[in-house]
Amino acid sequence: MVVAVFAAVCLWLGFWQLDRGRERAEENRVLASRLSSDPVPLDALIIPDVPVDDADLVGWPVTVSGSYLAEQQVLVRGRALDGSPGSWVIVPLDTGPGAGAVAINRGWVPLEVTSPDDARIAPPTGFVTVEGITAAGEVAGRFTPELPTGETEVYGIVDLDRLAAQSGTSLAPVVVQAVGTPSPPEPLPVPDPTDPGPHTAYAVLGFGFAVVAVGGFAALVG
């Protein structure tokens, strides 16, 4: 009975991974279509008082203009680039009186950069126009490192609610991942709509465990 239950669970996990693979393929198709479009002003994508599913706001090339709130720049720890550990640099961009701000992901820095006030990663001053790709904010999970209460310069996730409260401004419901910006910070790669993910490999692994379990049991009792 134990072998039968184990094999059934492995088969279920295998088929579930195949379903996730099909969902990933559809997500990639949508992402590829969005990335191929021309950049639009962010305020053309996010219209006040018009409800939109958060997933429909992700993956669009956009432009946004304003002035960086340099004193509100933060680091988001635990982010790797090409296998190297480091942090993301996130800073609100004030888009004008009454218009609120947008969190800009300026890119990646290595672990040697320990403070968002490091002069090497100071954001440009004055009025700027940022071109980038919209991305979602993040929600704390079970394994998200706990952060100190109150204001902090180092985050564990891209927490838009906390950044808005800390910076004293309203933030758009997306992050704009800057592209084509000078380094440092090192610009992040554009999302890859051709990446199928590990789902097929995981499905094969699940089916393989089921076959090994049943075959091993049959050999043992045979």
JSON list of C-alpha atoms in Angstrom, two decimals:
[
{"chain": "A", "resi": 1, "resn": "MET", "atom": "CA", "xyz": [0.00, 0.00, 0.00]},
{"chain": "A", "resi": 2, "resn": "VAL", "atom": "CA", "xyz": [2.85, 2.38, 0.83]},
{"chain": "A", "resi": 3, "resn": "VAL", "atom": "CA", "xyz": [4.43, 1.80, -2.60]},
{"chain": "A", "resi": 4, "resn": "ALA", "atom": "CA", "xyz": [1.07, 2.32, -4.34]},
{"chain": "A", "resi": 5, "resn": "VAL", "atom": "CA", "xyz": [0.45, 5.61, -2.49]},
{"chain": "A", "resi": 6, "resn": "PHE", "atom": "CA", "xyz": [4.00, 6.81, -3.18]},
{"chain": "A", "resi": 7, "resn": "ALA", "atom": "CA", "xyz": [3.72, 5.97, -6.89]},
{"chain": "A", "resi": 8, "resn": "ALA", "atom": "CA", "xyz": [0.30, 7.66, -7.12]},
{"chain": "A", "resi": 9, "resn": "VAL", "atom": "CA", "xyz": [1.65, 10.83, -5.51]},
{"chain": "A", "resi": 10, "resn": "CYS", "atom": "CA", "xyz": [4.62, 10.87, -7.89]},
{"chain": "A", "resi": 11, "resn": "LEU", "atom": "CA", "xyz": [2.32, 10.44, -10.88]},
{"chain": "A", "resi": 12, "resn": "TRP", "atom": "CA", "xyz": [0.05, 13.25, -9.65]},
{"chain": "A", "resi": 13, "resn": "LEU", "atom": "CA", "xyz": [3.04, 15.55, -9.17]},
{"chain": "A", "resi": 14, "resn": "GLY", "atom": "CA", "xyz": [4.27, 14.66, -12.67]},
{"chain": "A", "resi": 15, "resn": "PHE", "atom": "CA", "xyz": [0.96, 15.54, -14.31]},
{"chain": "A", "resi": 16, "resn": "TRP", "atom": "CA", "xyz": [0.72, 18.70, -12.19]},
{"chain": "A", "resi": 17, "resn": "GLN", "atom": "CA", "xyz": [4.13, 19.80, -13.47]},
{"chain": "A", "resi": 18, "resn": "LEU", "atom": "CA", "xyz": [2.99, 19.17, -17.06]},
{"chain": "A", "resi": 19, "resn": "ASP", "atom": "CA", "xyz": [-0.02, 21.44, -16.39]},
{"chain": "A", "resi": 20, "resn": "ARG", "atom": "CA", "xyz": [2.29, 24.09, -14.97]},
{"chain": "A", "resi": 21, "resn": "GLY", "atom": "CA", "xyz": [4.45, 23.77, -18.07]},
{"chain": "A", "resi": 22, "resn": "ARG", "atom": "CA", "xyz": [1.44, 24.51, -20.28]},
{"chain": "A", "resi": 23, "resn": "GLU", "atom": "CA", "xyz": [0.56, 27.50, -18.09]},
{"chain": "A", "resi": 24, "resn": "ARG", "atom": "CA", "xyz": [4.17, 28.72, -18.34]},
{"chain": "A", "resi": 25, "resn": "ALA", "atom": "CA", "xyz": [4.05, 28.41, -22.13]},
{"chain": "A", "resi": 26, "resn": "GLU", "atom": "CA", "xyz": [0.91, 30.58, -22.23]},
{"chain": "A", "resi": 27, "resn": "GLU", "atom": "CA", "xyz": [2.49, 33.12, -19.86]},
{"chain": "A", "resi": 28, "resn": "ASN", "atom": "CA", "xyz": [5.57, 33.21, -22.11]},
{"chain": "A", "resi": 29, "resn": "ARG", "atom": "CA", "xyz": [3.39, 33.77, -25.18]},
{"chain": "A", "resi": 30, "resn": "VAL", "atom": "CA", "xyz": [1.71, 36.75, -23.50]},
{"chain": "A", "resi": 31, "resn": "LEU", "atom": "CA", "xyz": [5.06, 38.11, -22.26]},
{"chain": "A", "resi": 32, "resn": "ALA", "atom": "CA", "xyz": [6.63, 37.85, -25.72]},
{"chain": "A", "resi": 33, "resn": "SER", "atom": "CA", "xyz": [3.71, 39.76, -27.23]},
{"chain": "A", "resi": 34, "resn": "ARG", "atom": "CA", "xyz": [4.03, 42.53, -24.63]},
{"chain": "A", "resi": 35, "resn": "LEU", "atom": "CA", "xyz": [7.80, 42.82, -24.88]},
{"chain": "A", "resi": 36, "resn": "SER", "atom": "CA", "xyz": [7.55, 43.23, -28.66]},
{"chain": "A", "resi": 37, "resn": "SER", "atom": "CA", "xyz": [5.35, 46.31, -28.29]},
{"chain": "A", "resi": 38, "resn": "ASP", "atom": "CA", "xyz": [6.68, 49.88, -28.37]},
{"chain": "A", "resi": 39, "resn": "PRO", "atom": "CA", "xyz": [7.24, 51.63, -25.02]},
{"chain": "A", "resi": 40, "resn": "VAL", "atom": "CA", "xyz": [4.29, 53.68, -23.78]},
{"chain": "A", "resi": 41, "resn": "PRO", "atom": "CA", "xyz": [4.09, 56.25, -20.97]},
{"chain": "A", "resi": 42, "resn": "LEU", "atom": "CA", "xyz": [3.35, 54.46, -17.71]},
{"chain": "A", "resi": 43, "resn": "ASP", "atom": "CA", "xyz": [0.28, 56.62, -17.09]},
{"chain": "A", "resi": 44, "resn": "ALA", "atom": "CA", "xyz": [-1.21, 55.21, -20.30]},
{"chain": "A", "resi": 45, "resn": "LEU", "atom": "CA", "xyz": [-0.99, 51.74, -18.75]},
{"chain": "A", "resi": 46, "resn": "ILE", "atom": "CA", "xyz": [-2.15, 52.62, -15.23]},
{"chain": "A", "resi": 47, "resn": "ILE", "atom": "CA", "xyz": [-5.30, 54.73, -15.31]},
{"chain": "A", "resi": 48, "resn": "PRO", "atom": "CA", "xyz": [-6.67, 56.00, -11.97]},
{"chain": "A", "resi": 49, "resn": "ASP", "atom": "CA", "xyz": [-10.00, 54.51, -10.83]},
{"chain": "A", "resi": 50, "resn": "VAL", "atom": "CA", "xyz": [-9.87, 51.86, -13.58]},
{"chain": "A", "resi": 51, "resn": "PRO", "atom": "CA", "xyz": [-9.47, 48.42, -11.94]},
{"chain": "A", "resi": 52, "resn": "VAL", "atom": "CA", "xyz": [-6.93, 46.17, -13.64]},
{"chain": "A", "resi": 53, "resn": "ASP", "atom": "CA", "xyz": [-5.64, 42.76, -12.65]},
{"chain": "A", "resi": 54, "resn": "ASP", "atom": "CA", "xyz": [-2.05, 43.08, -11.39]},
{"chain": "A", "resi": 55, "resn": "ALA", "atom": "CA", "xyz": [-0.91, 40.36, -13.83]},
{"chain": "A", "resi": 56, "resn": "ASP", "atom": "CA", "xyz": [-2.11, 42.52, -16.72]},
{"chain": "A", "resi": 57, "resn": "LEU", "atom": "CA", "xyz": [0.32, 45.28, -15.72]},
{"chain": "A", "resi": 58, "resn": "VAL", "atom": "CA", "xyz": [3.49, 43.15, -15.85]},
{"chain": "A", "resi": 59, "resn": "GLY", "atom": "CA", "xyz": [5.90, 42.79, -18.76]},
{"chain": "A", "resi": 60, "resn": "TRP", "atom": "CA", "xyz": [5.16, 46.02, -20.66]},
{"chain": "A", "resi": 61, "resn": "PRO", "atom": "CA", "xyz": [7.85, 48.33, -22.06]},
{"chain": "A", "resi": 62, "resn": "VAL", "atom": "CA", "xyz": [7.16, 51.79, -20.60]},
{"chain": "A", "resi": 63, "resn": "THR", "atom": "CA", "xyz": [8.66, 55.21, -20.07]},
{"chain": "A", "resi": 64, "resn": "VAL", "atom": "CA", "xyz": [8.24, 57.35, -16.99]},
{"chain": "A", "resi": 65, "resn": "SER", "atom": "CA", "xyz": [9.61, 60.79, -16.18]},
{"chain": "A", "resi": 66, "resn": "GLY", "atom": "CA", "xyz": [10.30, 62.61, -12.95]},
{"chain": "A", "resi": 67, "resn": "SER", "atom": "CA", "xyz": [12.91, 63.22, -10.29]},
{"chain": "A", "resi": 68, "resn": "TYR", "atom": "CA", "xyz": [14.51, 60.56, -8.11]},
{"chain": "A", "resi": 69, "resn": "LEU", "atom": "CA", "xyz": [13.87, 60.69, -4.36]},
{"chain": "A", "resi": 70, "resn": "ALA", "atom": "CA", "xyz": [17.51, 59.80, -3.75]},
{"chain": "A", "resi": 71, "resn": "GLU", "atom": "CA", "xyz": [17.22, 59.87, 0.03]},
{"chain": "A", "resi": 72, "resn": "GLN", "atom": "CA", "xyz": [14.60, 57.08, -0.17]},
{"chain": "A", "resi": 73, "resn": "GLN", "atom": "CA", "xyz": [16.79, 54.68, -2.16]},
{"chain": "A", "resi": 74, "resn": "VAL", "atom": "CA", "xyz": [16.97, 51.17, -0.64]},
{"chain": "A", "resi": 75, "resn": "LEU", "atom": "CA", "xyz": [18.77, 47.88, -1.26]},
{"chain": "A", "resi": 76, "resn": "VAL", "atom": "CA", "xyz": [16.92, 44.58, -1.67]},
{"chain": "A", "resi": 77, "resn": "ARG", "atom": "CA", "xyz": [19.24, 41.81, -0.47]},
{"chain": "A", "resi": 78, "resn": "GLY", "atom": "CA", "xyz": [19.56, 38.24, -1.68]},
{"chain": "A", "resi": 79, "resn": "ARG", "atom": "CA", "xyz": [19.59, 38.92, -5.44]},
{"chain": "A", "resi": 80, "resn": "ALA", "atom": "CA", "xyz": [22.02, 37.13, -7.75]},
{"chain": "A", "resi": 81, "resn": "LEU", "atom": "CA", "xyz": [23.24, 38.13, -11.21]},
{"chain": "A", "resi": 82, "resn": "ASP", "atom": "CA", "xyz": [25.18, 35.62, -13.34]},
{"chain": "A", "resi": 83, "resn": "GLY", "atom": "CA", "xyz": [25.69, 33.52, -10.22]},
{"chain": "A", "resi": 84, "resn": "SER", "atom": "CA", "xyz": [27.12, 36.36, -8.11]},
{"chain": "A", "resi": 85, "resn": "PRO", "atom": "CA", "xyz": [25.31, 37.39, -4.90]},
{"chain": "A", "resi": 86, "resn": "GLY", "atom": "CA", "xyz": [24.28, 40.98, -4.38]},
{"chain": "A", "resi": 87, "resn": "SER", "atom": "CA", "xyz": [21.36, 43.38, -4.10]},
{"chain": "A", "resi": 88, "resn": "TRP", "atom": "CA", "xyz": [18.87, 45.26, -6.21]},
{"chain": "A", "resi": 89, "resn": "VAL", "atom": "CA", "xyz": [18.80, 49.06, -6.01]},
{"chain": "A", "resi": 90, "resn": "ILE", "atom": "CA", "xyz": [15.25, 50.42, -5.70]},
{"chain": "A", "resi": 91, "resn": "VAL", "atom": "CA", "xyz": [14.38, 54.12, -5.58]},
{"chain": "A", "resi": 92, "resn": "PRO", "atom": "CA", "xyz": [11.09, 56.06, -5.94]},
{"chain": "A", "resi": 93, "resn": "LEU", "atom": "CA", "xyz": [10.80, 58.40, -8.91]},
{"chain": "A", "resi": 94, "resn": "ASP", "atom": "CA", "xyz": [8.57, 61.40, -8.14]},
{"chain": "A", "resi": 95, "resn": "THR", "atom": "CA", "xyz": [6.44, 61.96, -11.24]},
{"chain": "A", "resi": 96, "resn": "GLY", "atom": "CA", "xyz": [5.10, 65.37, -10.26]},
{"chain": "A", "resi": 97, "resn": "PRO", "atom": "CA", "xyz": [2.78, 67.18, -7.85]},
{"chain": "A", "resi": 98, "resn": "GLY", "atom": "CA", "xyz": [-0.25, 65.05, -7.05]},
{"chain": "A", "resi": 99, "resn": "ALA", "atom": "CA", "xyz": [0.87, 62.25, -9.38]},
{"chain": "A", "resi": 100, "resn": "GLY", "atom": "CA", "xyz": [2.68, 60.13, -6.82]},
{"chain": "A", "resi": 101, "resn": "ALA", "atom": "CA", "xyz": [5.81, 58.13, -7.51]},
{"chain": "A", "resi": 102, "resn": "VAL", "atom": "CA", "xyz": [7.01, 54.95, -9.20]},
{"chain": "A", "resi": 103, "resn": "ALA", "atom": "CA", "xyz": [9.50, 52.48, -7.76]},
{"chain": "A", "resi": 104, "resn": "ILE", "atom": "CA", "xyz": [12.42, 52.11, -10.16]},
{"chain": "A", "resi": 105, "resn": "ASN", "atom": "CA", "xyz": [14.62, 49.02, -10.05]},
{"chain": "A", "resi": 106, "resn": "ARG", "atom": "CA", "xyz": [17.89, 50.59, -11.16]},
{"chain": "A", "resi": 107, "resn": "GLY", "atom": "CA", "xyz": [19.73, 47.26, -11.28]},
{"chain": "A", "resi": 108, "resn": "TRP", "atom": "CA", "xyz": [22.11, 45.01, -9.38]},
{"chain": "A", "resi": 109, "resn": "VAL", "atom": "CA", "xyz": [25.15, 45.67, -7.20]},
{"chain": "A", "resi": 110, "resn": "PRO", "atom": "CA", "xyz": [27.58, 43.20, -5.57]},
{"chain": "A", "resi": 111, "resn": "LEU", "atom": "CA", "xyz": [27.67, 42.49, -1.84]},
{"chain": "A", "resi": 112, "resn": "GLU", "atom": "CA", "xyz": [30.49, 44.99, -1.35]},
{"chain": "A", "resi": 113, "resn": "VAL", "atom": "CA", "xyz": [27.88, 47.73, -1.72]},
{"chain": "A", "resi": 114, "resn": "THR", "atom": "CA", "xyz": [26.35, 47.73, 1.75]},
{"chain": "A", "resi": 115, "resn": "SER", "atom": "CA", "xyz": [24.47, 51.03, 1.77]},
{"chain": "A", "resi": 116, "resn": "PRO", "atom": "CA", "xyz": [22.05, 52.70, -0.66]},
{"chain": "A", "resi": 117, "resn": "ASP", "atom": "CA", "xyz": [23.87, 55.95, 0.15]},
{"chain": "A", "resi": 118, "resn": "ASP", "atom": "CA", "xyz": [27.08, 54.66, -1.50]},
{"chain": "A", "resi": 119, "resn": "ALA", "atom": "CA", "xyz": [28.21, 57.46, -3.83]},
{"chain": "A", "resi": 120, "resn": "ARG", "atom": "CA", "xyz": [28.91, 54.94, -6.62]},
{"chain": "A", "resi": 121, "resn": "ILE", "atom": "CA", "xyz": [25.20, 54.20, -7.00]},
{"chain": "A", "resi": 122, "resn": "ALA", "atom": "CA", "xyz": [23.75, 57.66, -6.40]},
{"chain": "A", "resi": 123, "resn": "PRO", "atom": "CA", "xyz": [20.80, 58.20, -8.77]},
{"chain": "A", "resi": 124, "resn": "PRO", "atom": "CA", "xyz": [20.97, 60.99, -11.34]},
{"chain": "A", "resi": 125, "resn": "THR", "atom": "CA", "xyz": [19.78, 64.39, -10.18]},
{"chain": "A", "resi": 126, "resn": "GLY", "atom": "CA", "xyz": [17.22, 66.58, -11.87]},
{"chain": "A", "resi": 127, "resn": "PHE", "atom": "CA", "xyz": [14.44, 65.62, -14.25]},
{"chain": "A", "resi": 128, "resn": "VAL", "atom": "CA", "xyz": [15.01, 62.25, -15.96]},
{"chain": "A", "resi": 129, "resn": "THR", "atom": "CA", "xyz": [13.12, 59.89, -18.25]},
{"chain": "A", "resi": 130, "resn": "VAL", "atom": "CA", "xyz": [13.44, 56.19, -17.47]},
{"chain": "A", "resi": 131, "resn": "GLU", "atom": "CA", "xyz": [12.72, 53.45, -19.99]},
{"chain": "A", "resi": 132, "resn": "GLY", "atom": "CA", "xyz": [12.03, 50.01, -18.58]},
{"chain": "A", "resi": 133, "resn": "ILE", "atom": "CA", "xyz": [9.85, 46.94, -18.20]},
{"chain": "A", "resi": 134, "resn": "THR", "atom": "CA", "xyz": [7.02, 46.73, -15.69]},
{"chain": "A", "resi": 135, "resn": "ALA", "atom": "CA", "xyz": [7.39, 44.10, -12.97]},
{"chain": "A", "resi": 136, "resn": "ALA", "atom": "CA", "xyz": [5.35, 43.11, -9.94]},
{"chain": "A", "resi": 137, "resn": "GLY", "atom": "CA", "xyz": [6.08, 44.00, -6.35]},
{"chain": "A", "resi": 138, "resn": "GLU", "atom": "CA", "xyz": [6.69, 41.14, -3.93]},
{"chain": "A", "resi": 139, "resn": "VAL", "atom": "CA", "xyz": [4.87, 39.72, -0.91]},
{"chain": "A", "resi": 140, "resn": "ALA", "atom": "CA", "xyz": [6.66, 38.27, 2.11]},
{"chain": "A", "resi": 141, "resn": "GLY", "atom": "CA", "xyz": [6.66, 34.49, 2.26]},
{"chain": "A", "resi": 142, "resn": "ARG", "atom": "CA", "xyz": [7.43, 31.94, 4.95]},
{"chain": "A", "resi": 143, "resn": "PHE", "atom": "CA", "xyz": [11.17, 32.12, 4.36]},
{"chain": "A", "resi": 144, "resn": "THR", "atom": "CA", "xyz": [11.47, 35.88, 3.82]},
{"chain": "A", "resi": 145, "resn": "PRO", "atom": "CA", "xyz": [14.06, 37.29, 6.24]},
{"chain": "A", "resi": 146, "resn": "GLU", "atom": "CA", "xyz": [12.54, 39.48, 8.94]},
{"chain": "A", "resi": 147, "resn": "LEU", "atom": "CA", "xyz": [13.46, 43.15, 8.77]},
{"chain": "A", "resi": 148, "resn": "PRO", "atom": "CA", "xyz": [13.69, 45.69, 11.57]},
{"chain": "A", "resi": 149, "resn": "THR", "atom": "CA", "xyz": [10.52, 47.63, 12.28]},
{"chain": "A", "resi": 150, "resn": "GLY", "atom": "CA", "xyz": [10.42, 51.28, 11.26]},
{"chain": "A", "resi": 151, "resn": "GLU", "atom": "CA", "xyz": [12.53, 52.80, 8.53]},
{"chain": "A", "resi": 152, "resn": "THR", "atom": "CA", "xyz": [15.31, 50.67, 7.07]},
{"chain": "A", "resi": 153, "resn": "GLU", "atom": "CA", "xyz": [17.74, 50.96, 4.16]},
{"chain": "A", "resi": 154, "resn": "VAL", "atom": "CA", "xyz": [17.79, 47.21, 3.45]},
{"chain": "A", "resi": 155, "resn": "TYR", "atom": "CA", "xyz": [14.77, 45.15, 2.38]},
{"chain": "A", "resi": 156, "resn": "GLY", "atom": "CA", "xyz": [14.31, 41.42, 1.91]},
{"chain": "A", "resi": 157, "resn": "ILE", "atom": "CA", "xyz": [11.68, 41.81, -0.82]},
{"chain": "A", "resi": 158, "resn": "VAL", "atom": "CA", "xyz": [10.43, 44.55, -3.12]},
{"chain": "A", "resi": 159, "resn": "ASP", "atom": "CA", "xyz": [7.76, 45.69, -0.65]},
{"chain": "A", "resi": 160, "resn": "LEU", "atom": "CA", "xyz": [5.89, 48.54, -2.33]},
{"chain": "A", "resi": 161, "resn": "ASP", "atom": "CA", "xyz": [3.62, 49.19, 0.65]},
{"chain": "A", "resi": 162, "resn": "ARG", "atom": "CA", "xyz": [6.54, 49.60, 3.01]},
{"chain": "A", "resi": 163, "resn": "LEU", "atom": "CA", "xyz": [8.49, 51.75, 0.55]},
{"chain": "A", "resi": 164, "resn": "ALA", "atom": "CA", "xyz": [5.44, 53.99, 0.08]},
{"chain": "A", "resi": 165, "resn": "ALA", "atom": "CA", "xyz": [5.00, 54.42, 3.83]},
{"chain": "A", "resi": 166, "resn": "GLN", "atom": "CA", "xyz": [8.71, 55.02, 4.35]},
{"chain": "A", "resi": 167, "resn": "SER", "atom": "CA", "xyz": [8.99, 57.56, 1.54]},
{"chain": "A", "resi": 168, "resn": "GLY", "atom": "CA", "xyz": [5.72, 59.31, 2.41]},
{"chain": "A", "resi": 169, "resn": "THR", "atom": "CA", "xyz": [4.32, 59.09, -1.10]},
{"chain": "A", "resi": 170, "resn": "SER", "atom": "CA", "xyz": [1.86, 56.98, -3.03]},
{"chain": "A", "resi": 171, "resn": "LEU", "atom": "CA", "xyz": [3.46, 54.43, -5.35]},
{"chain": "A", "resi": 172, "resn": "ALA", "atom": "CA", "xyz": [2.23, 52.93, -8.62]},
{"chain": "A", "resi": 173, "resn": "PRO", "atom": "CA", "xyz": [1.26, 49.25, -8.25]},
{"chain": "A", "resi": 174, "resn": "VAL", "atom": "CA", "xyz": [4.24, 48.11, -10.34]},
{"chain": "A", "resi": 175, "resn": "VAL", "atom": "CA", "xyz": [8.01, 48.39, -10.35]},
{"chain": "A", "resi": 176, "resn": "VAL", "atom": "CA", "xyz": [9.76, 49.65, -13.47]},
{"chain": "A", "resi": 177, "resn": "GLN", "atom": "CA", "xyz": [12.91, 47.64, -14.17]},
{"chain": "A", "resi": 178, "resn": "ALA", "atom": "CA", "xyz": [15.19, 50.15, -15.88]},
{"chain": "A", "resi": 179, "resn": "VAL", "atom": "CA", "xyz": [16.88, 49.08, -19.12]},
{"chain": "A", "resi": 180, "resn": "GLY", "atom": "CA", "xyz": [19.76, 50.63, -20.99]},
{"chain": "A", "resi": 181, "resn": "THR", "atom": "CA", "xyz": [21.02, 52.53, -17.95]},
{"chain": "A", "resi": 182, "resn": "PRO", "atom": "CA", "xyz": [24.73, 53.14, -17.23]},
{"chain": "A", "resi": 183, "resn": "SER", "atom": "CA", "xyz": [26.49, 50.96, -14.66]},
{"chain": "A", "resi": 184, "resn": "PRO", "atom": "CA", "xyz": [26.66, 50.88, -11.69]},
{"chain": "A", "resi": 185, "resn": "PRO", "atom": "CA", "xyz": [24.15, 49.56, -10.80]},
{"chain": "A", "resi": 186, "resn": "GLU", "atom": "CA", "xyz": [24.38, 46.74, -13.36]},
{"chain": "A", "resi": 187, "resn": "PRO", "atom": "CA", "xyz": [21.16, 46.68, -15.45]},
{"chain": "A", "resi": 188, "resn": "LEU", "atom": "CA", "xyz": [19.10, 43.51, -15.02]},
{"chain": "A", "resi": 189, "resn": "PRO", "atom": "CA", "xyz": [18.43, 41.30, -18.06]},
{"chain": "A", "resi": 190, "resn": "VAL", "atom": "CA", "xyz": [15.09, 41.68, -19.80]},
{"chain": "A", "resi": 191, "resn": "PRO", "atom": "CA", "xyz": [12.68, 38.83, -18.90]},
{"chain": "A", "resi": 192, "resn": "ASP", "atom": "CA", "xyz": [13.15, 35.85, -21.24]},
{"chain": "A", "resi": 193, "resn": "PRO", "atom": "CA", "xyz": [9.86, 34.76, -22.86]},
{"chain": "A", "resi": 194, "resn": "THR", "atom": "CA", "xyz": [11.53, 31.64, -24.30]},
{"chain": "A", "resi": 195, "resn": "ASP", "atom": "CA", "xyz": [12.45, 30.10, -20.93]},
{"chain": "A", "resi": 196, "resn": "PRO", "atom": "CA", "xyz": [10.17, 27.05, -20.43]},
{"chain": "A", "resi": 197, "resn": "GLY", "atom": "CA", "xyz": [11.13, 26.63, -16.80]},
{"chain": "A", "resi": 198, "resn": "PRO", "atom": "CA", "xyz": [11.95, 23.33, -15.09]},
{"chain": "A", "resi": 199, "resn": "HIS", "atom": "CA", "xyz": [8.45, 21.84, -15.28]},
{"chain": "A", "resi": 200, "resn": "THR", "atom": "CA", "xyz": [9.10, 19.17, -17.94]},
{"chain": "A", "resi": 201, "resn": "ALA", "atom": "CA", "xyz": [12.22, 17.98, -16.11]},
{"chain": "A", "resi": 202, "resn": "TYR", "atom": "CA", "xyz": [10.29, 17.83, -12.82]},
{"chain": "A", "resi": 203, "resn": "ALA", "atom": "CA", "xyz": [7.49, 15.88, -14.52]},
{"chain": "A", "resi": 204, "resn": "VAL", "atom": "CA", "xyz": [9.96, 13.32, -15.88]},
{"chain": "A", "resi": 205, "resn": "LEU", "atom": "CA", "xyz": [11.47, 13.05, -12.41]},
{"chain": "A", "resi": 206, "resn": "GLY", "atom": "CA", "xyz": [8.07, 12.39, -10.85]},
{"chain": "A", "resi": 207, "resn": "PHE", "atom": "CA", "xyz": [7.18, 9.74, -13.41]},
{"chain": "A", "resi": 208, "resn": "GLY", "atom": "CA", "xyz": [10.63, 8.20, -12.99]},
{"chain": "A", "resi": 209, "resn": "PHE", "atom": "CA", "xyz": [10.21, 7.90, -9.21]},
{"chain": "A", "resi": 210, "resn": "ALA", "atom": "CA", "xyz": [6.86, 6.19, -9.74]},
{"chain": "A", "resi": 211, "resn": "VAL", "atom": "CA", "xyz": [8.37, 3.65, -12.15]},
{"chain": "A", "resi": 212, "resn": "VAL", "atom": "CA", "xyz": [11.34, 2.99, -9.86]},
{"chain": "A", "resi": 213, "resn": "ALA", "atom": "CA", "xyz": [9.09, 2.51, -6.85]},
{"chain": "A", "resi": 214, "resn": "VAL", "atom": "CA", "xyz": [6.78, 0.03, -8.59]},
{"chain": "A", "resi": 215, "resn": "GLY", "atom": "CA", "xyz": [9.61, -1.76, -10.39]},
{"chain": "A", "resi": 216, "resn": "GLY", "atom": "CA", "xyz": [11.74, -1.98, -7.26]},
{"chain": "A", "resi": 217, "resn": "PHE", "atom": "CA", "xyz": [8.84, -3.40, -5.26]},
{"chain": "A", "resi": 218, "resn": "ALA", "atom": "CA", "xyz": [8.06, -5.94, -7.96]},
{"chain": "A", "resi": 219, "resn": "ALA", "atom": "CA", "xyz": [11.71, -7.05, -8.06]},
{"chain": "A", "resi": 220, "resn": "LEU", "atom": "CA", "xyz": [11.81, -7.31, -4.28]},
{"chain": "A", "resi": 221, "resn": "VAL", "atom": "CA", "xyz": [8.77, -9.57, -3.96]},
{"chain": "A", "resi": 222, "resn": "GLY", "atom": "CA", "xyz": [9.36, -11.46, -7.21]}
]
